[in-house]
């Protein structure tokens, strides 16, 4: 089976793939033009929102973390665009966040998504609520993959 016809993606996901290519990815790239400023805002808000998260990042090189998470978000978008080749990387990320490692409980992920969207709203001048909904749909399949291995 070719990687682009991953069996987790049905025909209905093609609409999502298109939405990611046309709207969500361009939105993310507009945010990334702000570099660390965008990601610093995201992590500062995340630390405010989720008790204990600030401590998890204590001593972490945040510039390095920013570029790793930027690539991670790109992998979430690749997956929503039906690129099955990124699946092993998302599963690796899932195991890294799983109970035996970073121990990020699956019920924390919705707050991660909403915090990311707040940063997008702040930094993407073309943001509107419909784009926000497209973002939520876009990151869902990859996050499901990550949390499945918790
Ligand atoms: C509430 C949800 C999340 C929390 C609390 C969280 C927290 C963390 C923490 C504490 C680290 C380790 C930093 C270090 O010690 O160097 C980390 C690494 C990372 N996280 Fe998350 N994370 C969450 C969700 C996500 C999601 C949804 C993604 C998807 C893109 C992601 C992508 C990454 C990446 C790419 C790394 C670096 C991995 C590496 O070192 O190879 N995280 N995360």
PDB file of C-alpha atoms and ligand atoms in Angstrom:
ATOM      1  CA  UNK A   1       0.000   0.000   0.000  1.00  0.00           C
ATOM      2  CA  UNK A   2       1.383   3.380  -0.802  1.00  0.00           C
ATOM      3  CA  UNK A   3       1.953   5.748   2.102  1.00  0.00           C
ATOM      4  CA  UNK A   4      -0.447   8.319   0.790  1.00  0.00           C
ATOM      5  CA  UNK A   5      -3.393   5.956   1.115  1.00  0.00           C
ATOM      6  CA  UNK A   6      -2.949   5.301   4.812  1.00  0.00           C
ATOM      7  CA  UNK A   7      -5.949   3.234   5.962  1.00  0.00           C
ATOM      8  CA  UNK A   8      -6.832   5.656   8.778  1.00  0.00           C
ATOM      9  CA  UNK A   9      -7.823   8.179   6.149  1.00  0.00           C
ATOM     10  CA  UNK A  10     -11.060   7.648   4.317  1.00  0.00           C
ATOM     11  CA  UNK A  11     -12.286   9.390   1.218  1.00  0.00           C
ATOM     12  CA  UNK A  12     -13.945  12.025   3.435  1.00  0.00           C
ATOM     13  CA  UNK A  13     -10.513  13.214   4.632  1.00  0.00           C
ATOM     14  CA  UNK A  14      -9.646  14.541   1.202  1.00  0.00           C
ATOM     15  CA  UNK A  15     -11.700  17.631   1.965  1.00  0.00           C
ATOM     16  CA  UNK A  16      -9.622  18.149   5.103  1.00  0.00           C
ATOM     17  CA  UNK A  17      -6.383  17.668   3.150  1.00  0.00           C
ATOM     18  CA  UNK A  18      -7.459  20.420   0.801  1.00  0.00           C
ATOM     19  CA  UNK A  19      -8.448  22.714   3.651  1.00  0.00           C
ATOM     20  CA  UNK A  20      -5.032  22.212   5.251  1.00  0.00           C
ATOM     21  CA  UNK A  21      -3.182  22.920   2.012  1.00  0.00           C
ATOM     22  CA  UNK A  22      -5.233  26.005   1.173  1.00  0.00           C
ATOM     23  CA  UNK A  23      -5.906  27.549   4.576  1.00  0.00           C
ATOM     24  CA  UNK A  24      -4.264  25.989   7.640  1.00  0.00           C
ATOM     25  CA  UNK A  25      -0.710  25.582   6.394  1.00  0.00           C
ATOM     26  CA  UNK A  26      -0.545  29.113   4.956  1.00  0.00           C
ATOM     27  CA  UNK A  27      -1.880  30.373   8.305  1.00  0.00           C
ATOM     28  CA  UNK A  28       0.873  28.487  10.163  1.00  0.00           C
ATOM     29  CA  UNK A  29       3.556  29.808   7.838  1.00  0.00           C
ATOM     30  CA  UNK A  30       2.337  33.380   8.474  1.00  0.00           C
ATOM     31  CA  UNK A  31       2.738  32.684  12.209  1.00  0.00           C
ATOM     32  CA  UNK A  32       6.190  31.155  11.737  1.00  0.00           C
ATOM     33  CA  UNK A  33       7.399  34.353  10.096  1.00  0.00           C
ATOM     34  CA  UNK A  34       7.300  35.823  13.608  1.00  0.00           C
ATOM     35  CA  UNK A  35       9.845  33.205  14.695  1.00  0.00           C
ATOM     36  CA  UNK A  36      10.421  32.707  18.419  1.00  0.00           C
ATOM     37  CA  UNK A  37       7.989  35.503  19.293  1.00  0.00           C
ATOM     38  CA  UNK A  38       5.067  33.307  18.188  1.00  0.00           C
ATOM     39  CA  UNK A  39       6.255  30.193  20.017  1.00  0.00           C
ATOM     40  CA  UNK A  40       7.302  32.077  23.159  1.00  0.00           C
ATOM     41  CA  UNK A  41       3.778  33.490  23.335  1.00  0.00           C
ATOM     42  CA  UNK A  42       2.352  29.989  22.885  1.00  0.00           C
ATOM     43  CA  UNK A  43       4.475  28.429  25.645  1.00  0.00           C
ATOM     44  CA  UNK A  44       3.942  31.322  28.066  1.00  0.00           C
ATOM     45  CA  UNK A  45       0.163  30.949  27.668  1.00  0.00           C
ATOM     46  CA  UNK A  46       0.408  27.150  27.906  1.00  0.00           C
ATOM     47  CA  UNK A  47       2.266  27.458  31.214  1.00  0.00           C
ATOM     48  CA  UNK A  48      -0.506  29.763  32.512  1.00  0.00           C
ATOM     49  CA  UNK A  49      -3.280  27.442  31.343  1.00  0.00           C
ATOM     50  CA  UNK A  50      -2.094  24.011  32.426  1.00  0.00           C
ATOM     51  CA  UNK A  51      -0.959  23.613  36.027  1.00  0.00           C
ATOM     52  CA  UNK A  52       2.464  21.987  36.236  1.00  0.00           C
ATOM     53  CA  UNK A  53       3.421  22.560  32.606  1.00  0.00           C
ATOM     54  CA  UNK A  54       5.811  25.409  33.381  1.00  0.00           C
ATOM     55  CA  UNK A  55       7.752  23.034  35.640  1.00  0.00           C
ATOM     56  CA  UNK A  56       7.984  20.416  32.884  1.00  0.00           C
ATOM     57  CA  UNK A  57       9.842  22.940  30.740  1.00  0.00           C
ATOM     58  CA  UNK A  58      12.181  24.043  33.522  1.00  0.00           C
ATOM     59  CA  UNK A  59      15.745  24.010  32.207  1.00  0.00           C
ATOM     60  CA  UNK A  60      14.651  23.304  28.619  1.00  0.00           C
ATOM     61  CA  UNK A  61      16.411  25.249  25.843  1.00  0.00           C
ATOM     62  CA  UNK A  62      13.286  27.024  24.543  1.00  0.00           C
ATOM     63  CA  UNK A  63      14.847  28.175  21.285  1.00  0.00           C
ATOM     64  CA  UNK A  64      15.546  24.557  20.418  1.00  0.00           C
ATOM     65  CA  UNK A  65      12.115  23.527  21.686  1.00  0.00           C
ATOM     66  CA  UNK A  66      10.504  26.196  19.486  1.00  0.00           C
ATOM     67  CA  UNK A  67      12.051  24.770  16.340  1.00  0.00           C
ATOM     68  CA  UNK A  68      11.236  21.173  17.353  1.00  0.00           C
ATOM     69  CA  UNK A  69       7.605  22.018  18.018  1.00  0.00           C
ATOM     70  CA  UNK A  70       7.418  24.011  14.766  1.00  0.00           C
ATOM     71  CA  UNK A  71       8.493  20.858  12.914  1.00  0.00           C
ATOM     72  CA  UNK A  72       6.099  18.787  15.040  1.00  0.00           C
ATOM     73  CA  UNK A  73       3.164  21.003  14.073  1.00  0.00           C
ATOM     74  CA  UNK A  74       4.232  20.716  10.434  1.00  0.00           C
ATOM     75  CA  UNK A  75       4.079  16.915  10.842  1.00  0.00           C
ATOM     76  CA  UNK A  76       0.536  17.187  12.253  1.00  0.00           C
ATOM     77  CA  UNK A  77      -0.434  19.173   9.151  1.00  0.00           C
ATOM     78  CA  UNK A  78       1.368  16.717   6.825  1.00  0.00           C
ATOM     79  CA  UNK A  79      -0.628  13.904   8.385  1.00  0.00           C
ATOM     80  CA  UNK A  80      -3.904  15.771   7.855  1.00  0.00           C
ATOM     81  CA  UNK A  81      -2.811  16.197   4.240  1.00  0.00           C
ATOM     82  CA  UNK A  82      -2.778  12.383   3.995  1.00  0.00           C
ATOM     83  CA  UNK A  83       0.997  12.041   4.092  1.00  0.00           C
ATOM     84  CA  UNK A  84       1.326   8.656   5.816  1.00  0.00           C
ATOM     85  CA  UNK A  85       5.142   8.836   5.824  1.00  0.00           C
ATOM     86  CA  UNK A  86       5.024  11.070   8.926  1.00  0.00           C
ATOM     87  CA  UNK A  87       3.127   8.490  10.957  1.00  0.00           C
ATOM     88  CA  UNK A  88       6.206   6.871  12.597  1.00  0.00           C
ATOM     89  CA  UNK A  89       7.440  10.327  13.663  1.00  0.00           C
ATOM     90  CA  UNK A  90       4.075  11.201  15.235  1.00  0.00           C
ATOM     91  CA  UNK A  91       4.019   7.850  17.033  1.00  0.00           C
ATOM     92  CA  UNK A  92       7.541   8.524  18.299  1.00  0.00           C
ATOM     93  CA  UNK A  93       6.349  11.925  19.593  1.00  0.00           C
ATOM     94  CA  UNK A  94       3.367  10.211  21.182  1.00  0.00           C
ATOM     95  CA  UNK A  95       5.618   7.727  23.025  1.00  0.00           C
ATOM     96  CA  UNK A  96       7.868  10.580  24.150  1.00  0.00           C
ATOM     97  CA  UNK A  97       4.828  12.310  25.723  1.00  0.00           C
ATOM     98  CA  UNK A  98       3.421   9.030  27.090  1.00  0.00           C
ATOM     99  CA  UNK A  99       3.126   8.027  30.748  1.00  0.00           C
ATOM    100  CA  UNK A 100       6.536   6.360  30.911  1.00  0.00           C
ATOM    101  CA  UNK A 101       8.313   9.468  29.593  1.00  0.00           C
ATOM    102  CA  UNK A 102       6.996  13.067  29.769  1.00  0.00           C
ATOM    103  CA  UNK A 103       3.644  11.839  31.103  1.00  0.00           C
ATOM    104  CA  UNK A 104       1.413  14.335  29.302  1.00  0.00           C
ATOM    105  CA  UNK A 105      -2.097  13.016  29.884  1.00  0.00           C
ATOM    106  CA  UNK A 106      -4.334  12.872  26.801  1.00  0.00           C
ATOM    107  CA  UNK A 107      -6.932  15.115  28.469  1.00  0.00           C
ATOM    108  CA  UNK A 108      -4.369  17.958  28.415  1.00  0.00           C
ATOM    109  CA  UNK A 109      -4.155  18.023  24.634  1.00  0.00           C
ATOM    110  CA  UNK A 110      -7.368  20.018  24.036  1.00  0.00           C
ATOM    111  CA  UNK A 111      -5.866  22.861  26.107  1.00  0.00           C
ATOM    112  CA  UNK A 112      -2.673  22.591  24.030  1.00  0.00           C
ATOM    113  CA  UNK A 113      -4.751  23.001  20.843  1.00  0.00           C
ATOM    114  CA  UNK A 114      -6.784  25.929  22.190  1.00  0.00           C
ATOM    115  CA  UNK A 115      -3.606  27.666  23.387  1.00  0.00           C
ATOM    116  CA  UNK A 116      -2.012  27.176  19.980  1.00  0.00           C
ATOM    117  CA  UNK A 117      -5.126  28.705  18.396  1.00  0.00           C
ATOM    118  CA  UNK A 118      -4.932  31.711  20.692  1.00  0.00           C
ATOM    119  CA  UNK A 119      -1.374  32.299  19.494  1.00  0.00           C
ATOM    120  CA  UNK A 120      -2.495  31.883  15.871  1.00  0.00           C
ATOM    121  CA  UNK A 121      -5.308  34.403  16.437  1.00  0.00           C
ATOM    122  CA  UNK A 122      -2.754  36.803  17.878  1.00  0.00           C
ATOM    123  CA  UNK A 123      -0.162  36.463  15.097  1.00  0.00           C
ATOM    124  CA  UNK A 124      -2.079  35.603  11.916  1.00  0.00           C
ATOM    125  CA  UNK A 125      -3.783  38.758  10.624  1.00  0.00           C
ATOM    126  CA  UNK A 126      -6.037  36.579   8.435  1.00  0.00           C
ATOM    127  CA  UNK A 127      -7.392  34.599  11.393  1.00  0.00           C
ATOM    128  CA  UNK A 128     -11.143  34.203  11.709  1.00  0.00           C
ATOM    129  CA  UNK A 129     -13.317  31.694  13.604  1.00  0.00           C
ATOM    130  CA  UNK A 130     -13.771  29.495  10.523  1.00  0.00           C
ATOM    131  CA  UNK A 131     -10.023  29.245  10.125  1.00  0.00           C
ATOM    132  CA  UNK A 132      -9.859  28.354  13.818  1.00  0.00           C
ATOM    133  CA  UNK A 133     -12.273  25.474  13.225  1.00  0.00           C
ATOM    134  CA  UNK A 134     -10.210  24.332  10.241  1.00  0.00           C
ATOM    135  CA  UNK A 135      -7.128  24.324  12.514  1.00  0.00           C
ATOM    136  CA  UNK A 136      -8.960  22.178  15.110  1.00  0.00           C
ATOM    137  CA  UNK A 137      -9.904  19.650  12.409  1.00  0.00           C
ATOM    138  CA  UNK A 138      -6.393  19.735  10.975  1.00  0.00           C
ATOM    139  CA  UNK A 139      -4.515  18.789  14.141  1.00  0.00           C
ATOM    140  CA  UNK A 140      -7.049  16.188  15.326  1.00  0.00           C
ATOM    141  CA  UNK A 141      -5.902  13.095  13.341  1.00  0.00           C
ATOM    142  CA  UNK A 142      -2.228  13.529  14.311  1.00  0.00           C
ATOM    143  CA  UNK A 143      -3.056  14.190  17.945  1.00  0.00           C
ATOM    144  CA  UNK A 144      -5.266  11.092  18.008  1.00  0.00           C
ATOM    145  CA  UNK A 145      -2.254   9.132  16.803  1.00  0.00           C
ATOM    146  CA  UNK A 146      -0.032  10.667  19.500  1.00  0.00           C
ATOM    147  CA  UNK A 147      -2.450  10.089  22.375  1.00  0.00           C
ATOM    148  CA  UNK A 148      -3.306   6.530  21.247  1.00  0.00           C
ATOM    149  CA  UNK A 149       0.090   5.387  22.540  1.00  0.00           C
ATOM    150  CA  UNK A 150      -0.194   7.104  25.955  1.00  0.00           C
TER     151      UNK A 150
HETATM  152  C1  LIG B   1      -0.522  19.501  26.712  1.00  0.00           C
HETATM  153  C2  LIG B   1       0.181  18.977  25.735  1.00  0.00           C
HETATM  154  C3  LIG B   1       1.685  18.942  25.719  1.00  0.00           C
HETATM  155  C4  LIG B   1       2.595  19.157  26.731  1.00  0.00           C
HETATM  156  C5  LIG B   1       2.337  19.500  28.178  1.00  0.00           C
HETATM  157  C6  LIG B   1       3.907  18.954  26.145  1.00  0.00           C
HETATM  158  C7  LIG B   1       5.087  19.042  26.832  1.00  0.00           C
HETATM  159  C8  LIG B   1       6.326  18.743  26.328  1.00  0.00           C
HETATM  160  C9  LIG B   1       7.551  18.654  27.086  1.00  0.00           C
HETATM  161  C10 LIG B   1       7.652  18.850  28.595  1.00  0.00           C
HETATM  162  C11 LIG B   1       8.558  18.361  26.237  1.00  0.00           C
HETATM  163  C12 LIG B   1      10.022  18.081  26.594  1.00  0.00           C
HETATM  164  C13 LIG B   1      10.922  19.245  26.486  1.00  0.00           C
HETATM  165  C14 LIG B   1      12.339  18.785  26.890  1.00  0.00           C
HETATM  166  O1  LIG B   1      12.464  18.236  27.981  1.00  0.00           O
HETATM  167  O2  LIG B   1      13.257  18.956  26.082  1.00  0.00           O
HETATM  168  C15 LIG B   1       7.968  18.266  24.929  1.00  0.00           C
HETATM  169  C16 LIG B   1       8.670  18.006  23.781  1.00  0.00           C
HETATM  170  C17 LIG B   1       8.131  18.068  22.536  1.00  0.00           C
HETATM  171  N1  LIG B   1       6.794  18.226  22.227  1.00  0.00           N
HETATM  172 FE1  LIG B   1       5.297  18.400  23.530  1.00  0.00          FE
HETATM  173  N2  LIG B   1       3.783  18.651  24.830  1.00  0.00           N
HETATM  174  C18 LIG B   1       2.446  18.621  24.530  1.00  0.00           C
HETATM  175  C19 LIG B   1       1.866  18.364  23.319  1.00  0.00           C
HETATM  176  C20 LIG B   1       2.566  18.307  22.153  1.00  0.00           C
HETATM  177  C21 LIG B   1       1.964  18.163  20.848  1.00  0.00           C
HETATM  178  C22 LIG B   1       0.462  18.041  20.545  1.00  0.00           C
HETATM  179  C23 LIG B   1       2.969  18.160  19.968  1.00  0.00           C
HETATM  180  C24 LIG B   1       2.770  18.031  18.496  1.00  0.00           C
HETATM  181  C25 LIG B   1       3.465  18.617  17.611  1.00  0.00           C
HETATM  182  C26 LIG B   1       4.227  18.288  20.698  1.00  0.00           C
HETATM  183  C27 LIG B   1       5.497  18.340  20.165  1.00  0.00           C
HETATM  184  C28 LIG B   1       6.668  18.229  20.870  1.00  0.00           C
HETATM  185  C29 LIG B   1       7.977  18.091  20.263  1.00  0.00           C
HETATM  186  C30 LIG B   1       8.278  18.046  18.767  1.00  0.00           C
HETATM  187  C31 LIG B   1       8.898  17.977  21.297  1.00  0.00           C
HETATM  188  C32 LIG B   1      10.407  17.789  21.168  1.00  0.00           C
HETATM  189  C33 LIG B   1      10.640  16.326  20.962  1.00  0.00           C
HETATM  190  C34 LIG B   1      12.092  15.948  20.853  1.00  0.00           C
HETATM  191  O3  LIG B   1      12.892  16.345  21.736  1.00  0.00           O
HETATM  192  O4  LIG B   1      12.416  15.237  19.872  1.00  0.00           O
HETATM  193  N3  LIG B   1       3.928  18.364  22.030  1.00  0.00           N
HETATM  194  N4  LIG B   1       6.620  18.476  25.006  1.00  0.00           N
END
